[in-house]
Short mmCIF file of C-alpha atoms in Angstrom, two decimals:
data_model
loop_
_atom_site.label_atom_id
_atom_site.label_comp_id
_atom_site.label_asym_id
_atom_site.label_seq_id
_atom_site.Cartn_x
_atom_site.Cartn_y
_atom_site.Cartn_z
CA UNK O 1 31.31 16.40 -0.05
CA UNK O 2 30.07 19.97 -0.69
CA UNK O 3 26.72 21.76 -0.60
CA UNK O 4 26.60 21.23 -4.36
CA UNK O 5 27.08 17.49 -3.83
CA UNK O 6 24.43 17.50 -1.10
CA UNK O 7 22.02 19.27 -3.46
CA UNK O 8 22.76 16.78 -6.25
CA UNK O 9 22.23 13.74 -4.03
CA UNK O 10 19.10 15.30 -2.53
CA UNK O 11 17.81 15.78 -6.09
CA UNK O 12 18.51 12.14 -6.98
CA UNK O 13 16.99 10.79 -3.76
CA UNK O 14 14.19 13.29 -4.20
CA UNK O 15 13.58 11.99 -7.72
CA UNK O 16 12.91 8.50 -6.41
CA UNK O 17 11.06 9.75 -3.34
CA UNK O 18 8.89 12.31 -5.12
CA UNK O 19 8.12 10.16 -8.17
CA UNK O 20 7.58 7.12 -5.95
CA UNK O 21 5.38 8.90 -3.45
CA UNK O 22 3.50 10.63 -6.26
CA UNK O 23 2.77 7.33 -7.96
CA UNK O 24 1.72 5.77 -4.66
CA UNK O 25 -0.26 8.93 -4.04
CA UNK O 26 -2.16 8.21 -7.25
CA UNK O 27 -3.42 5.01 -5.61
CA UNK O 28 -5.28 7.05 -3.00
CA UNK O 29 -8.12 7.98 -5.41
CA UNK O 30 -8.44 4.29 -6.24
CA UNK O 31 -8.66 3.33 -2.56
CA UNK O 32 -11.09 6.05 -1.55
CA UNK O 33 -13.38 5.36 -4.51
CA UNK O 34 -13.32 1.57 -3.99
CA UNK O 35 -13.56 1.48 -0.20
CA UNK O 36 -15.66 3.44 2.31
CA UNK O 37 -13.82 5.68 4.78
CA UNK O 38 -14.12 3.16 7.64
CA UNK O 39 -12.32 0.49 5.55
CA UNK O 40 -9.68 2.89 4.31
CA UNK O 41 -9.30 3.88 7.95
CA UNK O 42 -8.03 0.35 8.68
CA UNK O 43 -5.38 0.76 5.96
CA UNK O 44 -4.31 4.12 7.40
CA UNK O 45 -4.24 2.69 10.91
CA UNK O 46 -2.11 -0.32 9.95
CA UNK O 47 0.27 1.83 7.89
CA UNK O 48 0.75 3.98 10.97
CA UNK O 49 1.63 0.85 12.96
CA UNK O 50 3.97 -0.22 10.16
CA UNK O 51 5.96 2.99 10.47
CA UNK O 52 6.31 2.47 14.23
CA UNK O 53 7.38 -1.16 13.94
CA UNK O 54 9.88 -0.35 11.20
CA UNK O 55 11.60 2.12 13.52
CA UNK O 56 11.64 -0.39 16.39
CA UNK O 57 13.11 -3.15 14.25
CA UNK O 58 15.85 -0.83 12.99
CA UNK O 59 16.64 0.42 16.55
CA UNK O 60 18.83 3.27 15.32
CA UNK O 61 21.28 0.99 13.50
CA UNK O 62 20.98 2.93 10.24
CA UNK O 63 22.42 6.11 11.76
CA UNK O 64 24.78 4.02 13.89
CA UNK O 65 26.12 2.42 10.72
CA UNK O 66 26.89 5.83 9.18
CA UNK O 67 28.60 7.01 12.35
CA UNK O 68 30.83 3.94 12.82
CA UNK O 69 31.49 3.29 9.12
CA UNK O 70 33.08 6.75 8.99
CA UNK O 71 34.81 6.24 12.31
CA UNK O 72 36.19 2.66 12.23
CA UNK O 73 39.09 1.27 10.19
CA UNK O 74 36.94 -1.60 8.88
CA UNK O 75 33.59 -0.27 7.60
CA UNK O 76 32.75 -3.68 6.09
CA UNK O 77 32.71 -5.26 9.54
CA UNK O 78 30.46 -2.44 10.73
CA UNK O 79 28.08 -3.22 7.86
CA UNK O 80 27.96 -6.99 8.31
CA UNK O 81 27.65 -6.70 12.07
CA UNK O 82 24.67 -4.40 11.55
CA UNK O 83 23.12 -6.79 9.02
CA UNK O 84 23.42 -9.82 11.29
CA UNK O 85 21.97 -7.92 14.22
CA UNK O 86 18.96 -6.49 12.38
CA UNK O 87 18.38 -9.72 10.46
CA UNK O 88 18.26 -11.75 13.68
CA UNK O 89 15.83 -9.41 15.42
CA UNK O 90 13.58 -9.29 12.33
CA UNK O 91 13.31 -13.09 12.28
CA UNK O 92 12.54 -13.18 16.01
CA UNK O 93 9.85 -10.53 15.51
CA UNK O 94 8.19 -12.54 12.73
CA UNK O 95 8.19 -15.72 14.84
CA UNK O 96 6.65 -13.94 17.84
CA UNK O 97 4.03 -12.27 15.63
CA UNK O 98 3.03 -15.65 14.19
CA UNK O 99 2.78 -17.33 17.58
CA UNK O 100 0.84 -14.51 19.30
CA UNK O 101 -1.12 -13.29 16.27
CA UNK O 102 -4.60 -13.53 17.75
CA UNK O 103 -3.98 -11.68 21.03
CA UNK O 104 -1.98 -9.03 19.14
CA UNK O 105 -4.88 -8.55 16.69
CA UNK O 106 -7.32 -8.21 19.56
CA UNK O 107 -5.07 -5.67 21.27
CA UNK O 108 -5.07 -3.64 18.04
CA UNK O 109 -8.89 -3.79 18.02
CA UNK O 110 -8.76 -5.79 14.78
CA UNK O 111 -9.76 -9.31 15.92
CA UNK O 112 -11.37 -10.12 12.55
CA UNK O 113 -8.43 -8.85 10.52
CA UNK O 114 -5.63 -10.98 11.98
CA UNK O 115 -4.45 -12.00 8.49
CA UNK O 116 -4.01 -8.32 7.59
CA UNK O 117 -1.97 -7.84 10.77
CA UNK O 118 0.29 -10.78 9.89
CA UNK O 119 0.78 -9.61 6.30
CA UNK O 120 1.78 -6.11 7.38
CA UNK O 121 4.08 -7.57 10.07
CA UNK O 122 5.84 -9.88 7.61
CA UNK O 123 6.32 -6.92 5.26
CA UNK O 124 7.82 -4.82 8.05
CA UNK O 125 10.28 -7.60 8.95
CA UNK O 126 11.82 -7.69 5.49
CA UNK O 127 11.67 -3.90 5.03
CA UNK O 128 13.59 -3.40 8.29
CA UNK O 129 16.35 -5.69 7.07
CA UNK O 130 16.42 -4.01 3.63
CA UNK O 131 16.99 -0.61 5.21
CA UNK O 132 20.64 -1.48 5.87
CA UNK O 133 21.53 -2.43 2.27
CA UNK O 134 19.85 0.82 1.23
CA UNK O 135 21.93 2.66 3.85
CA UNK O 136 25.05 0.98 2.42
CA UNK O 137 24.21 2.36 -1.03
CA UNK O 138 23.91 5.84 0.50
CA UNK O 139 27.23 5.37 2.30
CA UNK O 140 28.87 4.48 -1.02
CA UNK O 141 27.18 7.49 -2.69
CA UNK O 142 25.38 5.19 -5.12
CA UNK O 143 22.34 7.43 -5.24
CA UNK O 144 21.20 6.30 -8.69
CA UNK O 145 21.09 2.61 -7.79
CA UNK O 146 19.29 3.51 -4.57
CA UNK O 147 16.75 5.56 -6.52
CA UNK O 148 16.33 2.87 -9.18
CA UNK O 149 15.52 0.09 -6.72
CA UNK O 150 13.14 2.38 -4.80
CA UNK O 151 11.30 3.18 -8.03
CA UNK O 152 11.11 -0.51 -8.96
CA UNK O 153 9.54 -1.13 -5.54
CA UNK O 154 6.95 1.55 -6.20
CA UNK O 155 6.25 0.26 -9.71
CA UNK O 156 5.75 -3.27 -8.46
CA UNK O 157 3.47 -2.14 -5.66
CA UNK O 158 1.32 -0.03 -7.96
CA UNK O 159 1.17 -2.69 -10.66
CA UNK O 160 0.13 -5.37 -8.17
CA UNK O 161 -2.49 -3.07 -6.63
CA UNK O 162 -4.02 -2.39 -10.03
CA UNK O 163 -3.87 -6.09 -10.90
CA UNK O 164 -5.53 -7.30 -7.71
CA UNK O 165 -8.09 -4.50 -7.32
CA UNK O 166 -9.09 -3.84 -10.95
CA UNK O 167 -7.91 -6.59 -13.31
CA UNK O 168 -8.67 -9.66 -11.20
CA UNK O 169 -12.35 -8.78 -10.60
CA UNK O 170 -12.82 -8.54 -14.37
CA UNK O 171 -11.02 -11.84 -15.00
CA UNK O 172 -13.14 -13.44 -12.27
CA UNK O 173 -16.25 -12.51 -14.25
CA UNK O 174 -15.07 -13.88 -17.60
CA UNK O 175 -12.55 -16.65 -16.80
CA UNK O 176 -12.54 -17.37 -13.04
CA UNK O 177 -10.60 -20.61 -13.37
CA UNK O 178 -7.55 -18.70 -14.52
CA UNK O 179 -7.02 -16.99 -11.16
CA UNK O 180 -9.07 -19.09 -8.75
CA UNK O 181 -5.94 -20.76 -7.32
CA UNK O 182 -4.97 -17.52 -5.55
CA UNK O 183 -7.78 -15.00 -6.06
CA UNK O 184 -10.66 -17.25 -5.21
CA UNK O 185 -8.71 -18.96 -2.42
CA UNK O 186 -8.51 -15.66 -0.49
CA UNK O 187 -12.12 -14.70 -1.11
CA UNK O 188 -11.84 -12.75 -4.35
CA UNK O 189 -13.28 -9.24 -4.30
CA UNK O 190 -14.59 -9.78 -0.76
CA UNK O 191 -10.96 -9.86 0.48
CA UNK O 192 -11.12 -6.10 -0.13
CA UNK O 193 -8.31 -4.06 1.39
CA UNK O 194 -6.41 -7.30 2.02
CA UNK O 195 -5.15 -7.16 -1.57
CA UNK O 196 -3.35 -3.92 -0.71
CA UNK O 197 -1.31 -5.80 1.90
CA UNK O 198 -0.70 -8.72 -0.47
CA UNK O 199 0.73 -6.27 -3.03
CA UNK O 200 2.98 -4.78 -0.34
CA UNK O 201 4.47 -8.06 0.84
CA UNK O 202 5.17 -9.35 -2.69
CA UNK O 203 6.94 -6.16 -3.77
CA UNK O 204 9.00 -6.01 -0.55
CA UNK O 205 10.33 -9.55 -0.96
CA UNK O 206 11.20 -8.92 -4.61
CA UNK O 207 13.19 -5.84 -3.52
CA UNK O 208 15.10 -8.04 -1.08
CA UNK O 209 16.17 -10.14 -4.05
CA UNK O 210 17.28 -7.04 -5.97
CA UNK O 211 19.43 -6.00 -3.01
CA UNK O 212 21.34 -9.29 -3.02
CA UNK O 213 24.46 -7.68 -4.61
CA UNK O 214 24.76 -5.62 -1.42
CA UNK O 215 24.51 -8.83 0.65
CA UNK O 216 26.48 -11.43 -1.30
CA UNK O 217 30.13 -11.68 -2.28
CA UNK O 218 31.62 -10.07 0.84
CA UNK O 219 33.55 -11.27 3.85
CA UNK O 220 31.02 -11.57 6.63
CA UNK O 221 32.26 -10.68 10.07
CA UNK O 222 30.55 -10.07 13.38
CA UNK O 223 31.95 -8.25 16.39
CA UNK O 224 30.01 -8.34 19.64
CA UNK O 225 32.22 -5.59 21.07
CA UNK O 226 31.51 -3.39 18.05
CA UNK O 227 27.78 -4.15 18.27
CA UNK O 228 27.72 -3.10 21.94
CA UNK O 229 29.39 0.20 21.03
CA UNK O 230 26.94 0.74 18.18
CA UNK O 231 23.97 -0.05 20.42
CA UNK O 232 25.31 2.28 23.09
CA UNK O 233 25.35 5.03 20.46
CA UNK O 234 22.07 4.03 18.81
CA UNK O 235 19.70 3.15 21.66
CA UNK O 236 18.90 6.79 22.42
CA UNK O 237 18.23 7.20 18.70
CA UNK O 238 15.79 4.29 18.97
CA UNK O 239 13.85 6.07 21.71
CA UNK O 240 14.10 9.25 19.64
CA UNK O 241 12.81 7.48 16.53
CA UNK O 242 9.99 5.64 18.33
CA UNK O 243 8.80 8.82 19.99
CA UNK O 244 9.18 10.65 16.67
CA UNK O 245 7.29 8.12 14.57
CA UNK O 246 4.56 7.77 17.19
CA UNK O 247 4.24 11.53 17.08
CA UNK O 248 4.06 11.54 13.28
CA UNK O 249 1.31 8.91 13.32
CA UNK O 250 -0.35 9.96 16.55
CA UNK O 251 -3.71 10.84 15.02
CA UNK O 252 -4.12 7.59 13.08
CA UNK O 253 -3.09 5.49 16.08
CA UNK O 254 -4.89 7.35 18.86
CA UNK O 255 -8.26 8.36 17.38
CA UNK O 256 -9.62 4.75 17.34
CA UNK O 257 -9.10 4.62 21.12
CA UNK O 258 -10.71 8.01 21.87
CA UNK O 259 -14.22 7.22 20.63
CA UNK O 260 -16.48 4.32 21.59
CA UNK O 261 -18.03 4.04 18.12
CA UNK O 262 -15.31 2.12 16.22
CA UNK O 263 -16.87 2.69 12.79
CA UNK O 264 -17.06 6.46 13.29
CA UNK O 265 -13.48 6.52 14.60
CA UNK O 266 -12.20 4.55 11.60
CA UNK O 267 -14.05 6.90 9.26
CA UNK O 268 -12.32 9.89 10.89
CA UNK O 269 -8.96 8.16 10.53
CA UNK O 270 -9.73 7.46 6.87
CA UNK O 271 -10.58 11.12 6.14
CA UNK O 272 -7.55 12.31 8.08
CA UNK O 273 -5.21 9.86 6.33
CA UNK O 274 -6.55 10.62 2.85
CA UNK O 275 -6.05 14.38 3.24
CA UNK O 276 -2.60 13.90 4.76
CA UNK O 277 -1.65 12.30 1.43
CA UNK O 278 -1.92 15.77 -0.13
CA UNK O 279 0.44 17.18 2.50
CA UNK O 280 2.85 14.31 1.89
CA UNK O 281 4.77 16.40 -0.66
CA UNK O 282 6.53 18.03 2.30
CA UNK O 283 7.28 14.60 3.75
CA UNK O 284 8.82 13.55 0.41
CA UNK O 285 11.11 16.58 0.44
CA UNK O 286 12.14 16.00 4.06
CA UNK O 287 12.84 12.33 3.40
CA UNK O 288 14.85 13.05 0.25
CA UNK O 289 16.91 15.57 2.18
CA UNK O 290 17.39 13.10 5.03
CA UNK O 291 18.73 10.40 2.69
CA UNK O 292 21.46 12.76 1.47
CA UNK O 293 22.01 14.70 4.71
CA UNK O 294 23.14 11.93 7.09
CA UNK O 295 26.05 10.74 4.89
CA UNK O 296 26.84 14.43 4.24
CA UNK O 297 27.18 15.52 7.90
CA UNK O 298 29.28 12.51 8.93
CA UNK O 299 31.55 12.91 5.90
CA UNK O 300 31.96 16.64 6.64
CA UNK O 301 32.76 15.85 10.29
CA UNK O 302 36.18 14.62 9.12
CA UNK O 303 37.07 18.08 7.80
CA UNK O 304 38.46 20.97 9.80
CA UNK O 305 37.90 24.71 9.71
CA UNK O 306 35.01 27.16 9.57
CA UNK O 307 33.84 26.00 6.13
CA UNK O 308 32.28 22.92 7.70
CA UNK O 309 30.00 24.99 9.94
CA UNK O 310 29.11 27.27 7.03
CA UNK O 311 28.04 24.25 4.97
CA UNK O 312 25.81 22.98 7.77
CA UNK O 313 24.25 26.43 8.12
CA UNK O 314 23.72 26.75 4.36
CA UNK O 315 22.06 23.33 4.29
CA UNK O 316 19.56 24.53 6.90
CA UNK O 317 18.87 27.77 5.03
CA UNK O 318 18.22 26.08 1.69
CA UNK O 319 16.09 23.39 3.32
CA UNK O 320 13.78 26.08 4.74
CA UNK O 321 13.77 28.06 1.49
CA UNK O 322 12.65 25.08 -0.58
CA UNK O 323 10.31 23.90 2.18
CA UNK O 324 8.37 27.17 1.95
CA UNK O 325 8.39 26.98 -1.85
CA UNK O 326 6.76 23.53 -1.64
CA UNK O 327 4.26 24.78 0.95
CA UNK O 328 3.18 27.66 -1.30
CA UNK O 329 3.01 25.42 -4.36
CA UNK O 330 0.70 22.89 -2.69
CA UNK O 331 -1.53 25.49 -1.03
CA UNK O 332 -1.86 27.67 -4.13
CA UNK O 333 -3.03 24.74 -6.26
CA UNK O 334 -5.02 22.86 -3.61
CA UNK O 335 -8.31 23.42 -5.51
CA UNK O 336 -6.85 21.15 -8.22
CA UNK O 337 -4.95 18.74 -5.98
CA UNK O 338 -8.07 17.95 -3.96
CA UNK O 339 -9.44 15.96 -6.90
CA UNK O 340 -6.91 13.24 -6.07
CA UNK O 341 -9.34 12.17 -3.35
CA UNK O 342 -13.07 11.53 -3.42
CA UNK O 343 -15.35 14.54 -2.70
CA UNK O 344 -16.67 12.60 0.30
CA UNK O 345 -13.24 13.16 1.90
CA UNK O 346 -13.01 16.91 1.18
CA UNK O 347 -14.27 17.84 4.63
CA UNK O 348 -10.73 17.14 5.83
CA UNK O 349 -8.92 19.52 3.45
CA UNK O 350 -8.37 21.94 6.36
CA UNK O 351 -5.78 19.45 7.60
CA UNK O 352 -3.45 20.15 4.66
CA UNK O 353 -1.91 23.57 5.53
CA UNK O 354 -1.58 22.64 9.20
CA UNK O 355 0.19 19.36 8.44
CA UNK O 356 2.39 21.01 5.80
CA UNK O 357 3.55 23.48 8.43
CA UNK O 358 4.02 20.68 10.95
CA UNK O 359 6.16 18.66 8.55
CA UNK O 360 8.30 21.70 7.75
CA UNK O 361 8.95 22.20 11.48
CA UNK O 362 9.79 18.50 11.78
CA UNK O 363 12.24 18.81 8.89
CA UNK O 364 14.00 21.71 10.61
CA UNK O 365 14.07 19.66 13.83
CA UNK O 366 15.75 16.81 11.94
CA UNK O 367 18.20 19.26 10.35
CA UNK O 368 19.15 20.51 13.81
CA UNK O 369 19.81 16.94 14.97
CA UNK O 370 23.38 17.10 13.68
CA UNK O 371 24.59 18.78 16.90
CA UNK O 372 23.83 15.78 19.12
CA UNK O 373 24.77 13.20 16.49
CA UNK O 374 28.20 14.72 15.84
CA UNK O 375 28.97 15.29 19.51
CA UNK O 376 27.78 11.76 20.46
CA UNK O 377 25.12 13.28 22.74
CA UNK O 378 22.37 11.20 21.19
CA UNK O 379 20.55 11.13 24.53
CA UNK O 380 19.51 14.72 23.83
CA UNK O 381 17.72 13.51 20.73
CA UNK O 382 15.91 11.01 22.90
CA UNK O 383 14.94 13.68 25.44
CA UNK O 384 13.62 16.03 22.75
CA UNK O 385 11.61 13.32 21.03
CA UNK O 386 10.09 12.20 24.32
CA UNK O 387 9.13 15.79 25.09
CA UNK O 388 7.53 16.00 21.64
CA UNK O 389 5.69 12.72 22.20
CA UNK O 390 4.33 13.74 25.61
CA UNK O 391 3.16 17.14 24.37
CA UNK O 392 1.56 15.65 21.26
CA UNK O 393 -0.16 12.82 23.14
CA UNK O 394 -1.57 15.23 25.70
CA UNK O 395 -2.77 17.71 23.07
CA UNK O 396 -4.31 14.91 20.98
CA UNK O 397 -6.32 13.54 23.87
CA UNK O 398 -7.41 17.07 24.80
CA UNK O 399 -8.08 18.64 21.41
CA UNK O 400 -9.44 15.59 19.51
CA UNK O 401 -12.05 14.92 22.18
CA UNK O 402 -12.80 18.62 22.57
CA UNK O 403 -13.48 19.07 18.83
CA UNK O 404 -15.31 15.72 18.74
CA UNK O 405 -17.12 14.02 15.86
CA UNK O 406 -16.75 14.42 12.91
CA UNK O 407 -13.79 16.87 12.81
CA UNK O 408 -11.72 15.63 15.76
CA UNK O 409 -8.79 14.85 13.47
CA UNK O 410 -8.14 18.61 13.26
CA UNK O 411 -7.04 18.37 16.88
CA UNK O 412 -4.37 15.87 15.80
CA UNK O 413 -3.13 18.22 13.07
CA UNK O 414 -2.83 21.23 15.38
CA UNK O 415 -1.21 19.05 18.06
CA UNK O 416 1.44 17.99 15.52
CA UNK O 417 2.20 21.59 14.53
CA UNK O 418 2.43 22.81 18.14
CA UNK O 419 4.62 19.90 19.26
CA UNK O 420 7.10 20.07 16.37
CA UNK O 421 7.38 23.84 16.71
CA UNK O 422 8.19 23.58 20.42
CA UNK O 423 10.88 20.89 20.08
CA UNK O 424 12.33 22.66 17.04
CA UNK O 425 12.93 25.75 19.18
CA UNK O 426 14.25 23.67 22.10
CA UNK O 427 16.73 21.85 19.85
CA UNK O 428 17.95 25.12 18.35
CA UNK O 429 18.63 26.83 21.68
CA UNK O 430 20.21 23.76 23.31
CA UNK O 431 22.31 23.12 20.20
CA UNK O 432 23.69 26.66 20.36
CA UNK O 433 25.37 25.69 23.65
CA UNK O 434 26.90 22.36 22.56
CA UNK O 435 27.58 22.91 18.85
CA UNK O 436 27.06 26.55 17.79
CA UNK O 437 26.64 27.11 14.06
CA UNK O 438 26.39 30.35 12.05
CA UNK O 439 22.73 29.99 11.05
CA UNK O 440 21.47 33.03 9.13
CA UNK O 441 18.45 33.56 11.35
CA UNK O 442 17.53 37.00 9.99
CA UNK O 443 17.64 35.78 6.39
CA UNK O 444 15.64 32.64 7.23
CA UNK O 445 13.14 34.78 9.13
CA UNK O 446 12.78 37.11 6.14
CA UNK O 447 12.06 34.21 3.77
CA UNK O 448 9.56 32.79 6.26
CA UNK O 449 7.78 36.15 6.61
CA UNK O 450 7.67 36.57 2.82
CA UNK O 451 6.23 33.07 2.34
CA UNK O 452 3.53 33.61 5.00
CA UNK O 453 2.55 36.99 3.50
CA UNK O 454 2.21 35.35 0.08
CA UNK O 455 0.19 32.48 1.59
CA UNK O 456 -2.30 34.85 3.24
CA UNK O 457 -2.52 36.90 0.03
CA UNK O 458 -3.20 33.74 -1.96
CA UNK O 459 -6.03 32.75 0.40
CA UNK O 460 -7.62 36.23 0.28
CA UNK O 461 -7.63 36.12 -3.52
CA UNK O 462 -10.40 33.50 -3.42
CA UNK O 463 -12.78 36.16 -2.06
CA UNK O 464 -11.92 38.69 -4.77
CA UNK O 465 -11.12 36.91 -8.03
CA UNK O 466 -12.53 33.95 -9.95
CA UNK O 467 -10.59 30.73 -9.59
CA UNK O 468 -8.75 31.07 -12.90
CA UNK O 469 -7.64 34.55 -11.85
CA UNK O 470 -6.46 33.18 -8.50
CA UNK O 471 -4.30 30.60 -10.23
CA UNK O 472 -2.66 33.24 -12.43
CA UNK O 473 -1.96 35.62 -9.54
CA UNK O 474 -0.76 32.80 -7.25
CA UNK O 475 1.61 31.60 -9.96
CA UNK O 476 3.02 35.13 -10.16
CA UNK O 477 3.50 35.18 -6.38
CA UNK O 478 5.28 31.82 -6.56
CA UNK O 479 7.60 33.13 -9.29
CA UNK O 480 8.31 36.28 -7.28
CA UNK O 481 9.29 34.18 -4.23
CA UNK O 482 11.56 31.99 -6.38
CA UNK O 483 13.02 35.06 -8.08
CA UNK O 484 13.81 36.82 -4.78
CA UNK O 485 15.54 33.67 -3.50
CA UNK O 486 17.49 33.14 -6.72
CA UNK O 487 18.66 36.75 -6.84
CA UNK O 488 19.56 37.13 -3.17
CA UNK O 489 21.32 33.76 -2.99
CA UNK O 490 22.99 34.41 -6.34
CA UNK O 491 21.77 31.14 -7.86
CA UNK O 492 23.39 30.87 -11.32
CA UNK O 493 21.34 31.36 -14.50
CA UNK O 494 18.15 32.52 -12.74
CA UNK O 495 19.96 35.29 -10.88
CA UNK O 496 21.69 36.55 -14.02
CA UNK O 497 18.40 36.45 -15.97
CA UNK O 498 16.67 38.53 -13.29
CA UNK O 499 19.53 40.99 -13.24
CA UNK O 500 19.26 41.50 -17.02
CA UNK O 501 15.49 41.95 -16.78
CA UNK O 502 15.45 44.35 -13.82
CA UNK O 503 18.85 45.92 -14.27
CA UNK O 504 19.76 45.24 -10.63
CA UNK O 505 20.09 42.50 -8.07
CA UNK O 506 17.01 41.85 -5.92
CA UNK O 507 17.65 41.50 -2.20
CA UNK O 508 15.80 41.01 1.03
#
């Protein structure tokens, strides 16, 4: 598997991730126009909890599967052992949630929304199990099937959201008997944001059915000895992932507990969450890269020689290059992108550049994780994530309260950027000792400096030129950045075109 193959798979995974996230992103205007910020805050809060629970219920088995499937003589036994383990824990989780639903809802400060809590929990249980069949598709390099099922999931979710939130209220006015058996039974339009969770659970269970070919027709085997070895490898990754996902969702989860006025706190979470949806483009890119990168690094680990290290280093360089390109693209056209959310949420637009930078640092941190995954020092990943979690929690409590109402969420954004930047540097310097790689630091630094100069220039343009002029000049800056990269990295087609136009090769 080469850098070209990694790029191709990242593009395919990115297709499903970007299109899927974009389409889901298009639901945000619907939510923020239908529901006030305090109600949308509940959705953001519960989605943050969903991300945490999904990590817990996977307990590092996804990465463990990749490691042992490439290491053991019988990858099928690795797969089925993982499935049985995660499936069992998911069922136990759902039973415990059902039995202790009321006290759990009260602990989450949602005593009147216990049904929402159960719906999101039941969705998480099946999604956690489905992660392993999806991982199997990545292991088999079946990127297109992976992408297809992911897009079907998104299509179902969007279609059901539109049906429940827009179509059903109209049918209820003209022919209520047609849908009363389910729509009226749950309270109709008054069920509100609950229909979002209904759409989620239906689409998730349909996806489970579509993944049946990855579950049926195979020889099921379970090895307790193998499971113990996998858990020994994966449990530090679980701590890493929990700390990491708590860090990623720190603002949404912590803000409701930092202010006594619950309605105000939920409103802040709603504004914060809505504006983070604009910055989610960077998350899409990081996730697409992650889907392709884990199978890539473990497959490359089988090879010998210096070329392996060069490929890892090139992967880092191109990740940062395209990360900055995405950052500039979003920030340059933010005056247009902001219309995806209601004007009542625009007060939180300052979150976008900070969170874009934070997510880029997180992506680099993930990219650096190969040194402890390949050397089986996964405890280092746990240590780094715990450090990140402690720093972020402390900064959130300090900065969110210090900034106060109504802009306290900015404290969460700056805490995320500071925390990810610190652990990114720590991982780099520690990794140089255990698994040194020939990263092109000067080249990466030059691209970073160029991107930041262009970003500042693009912001200053607003004070000099009309908006249409800003868009033209910013587009030129974006093309210059892409052209410099293409020429210096000798990217085919673009590089040769630039050489014909300028008569020379552009360098840094």
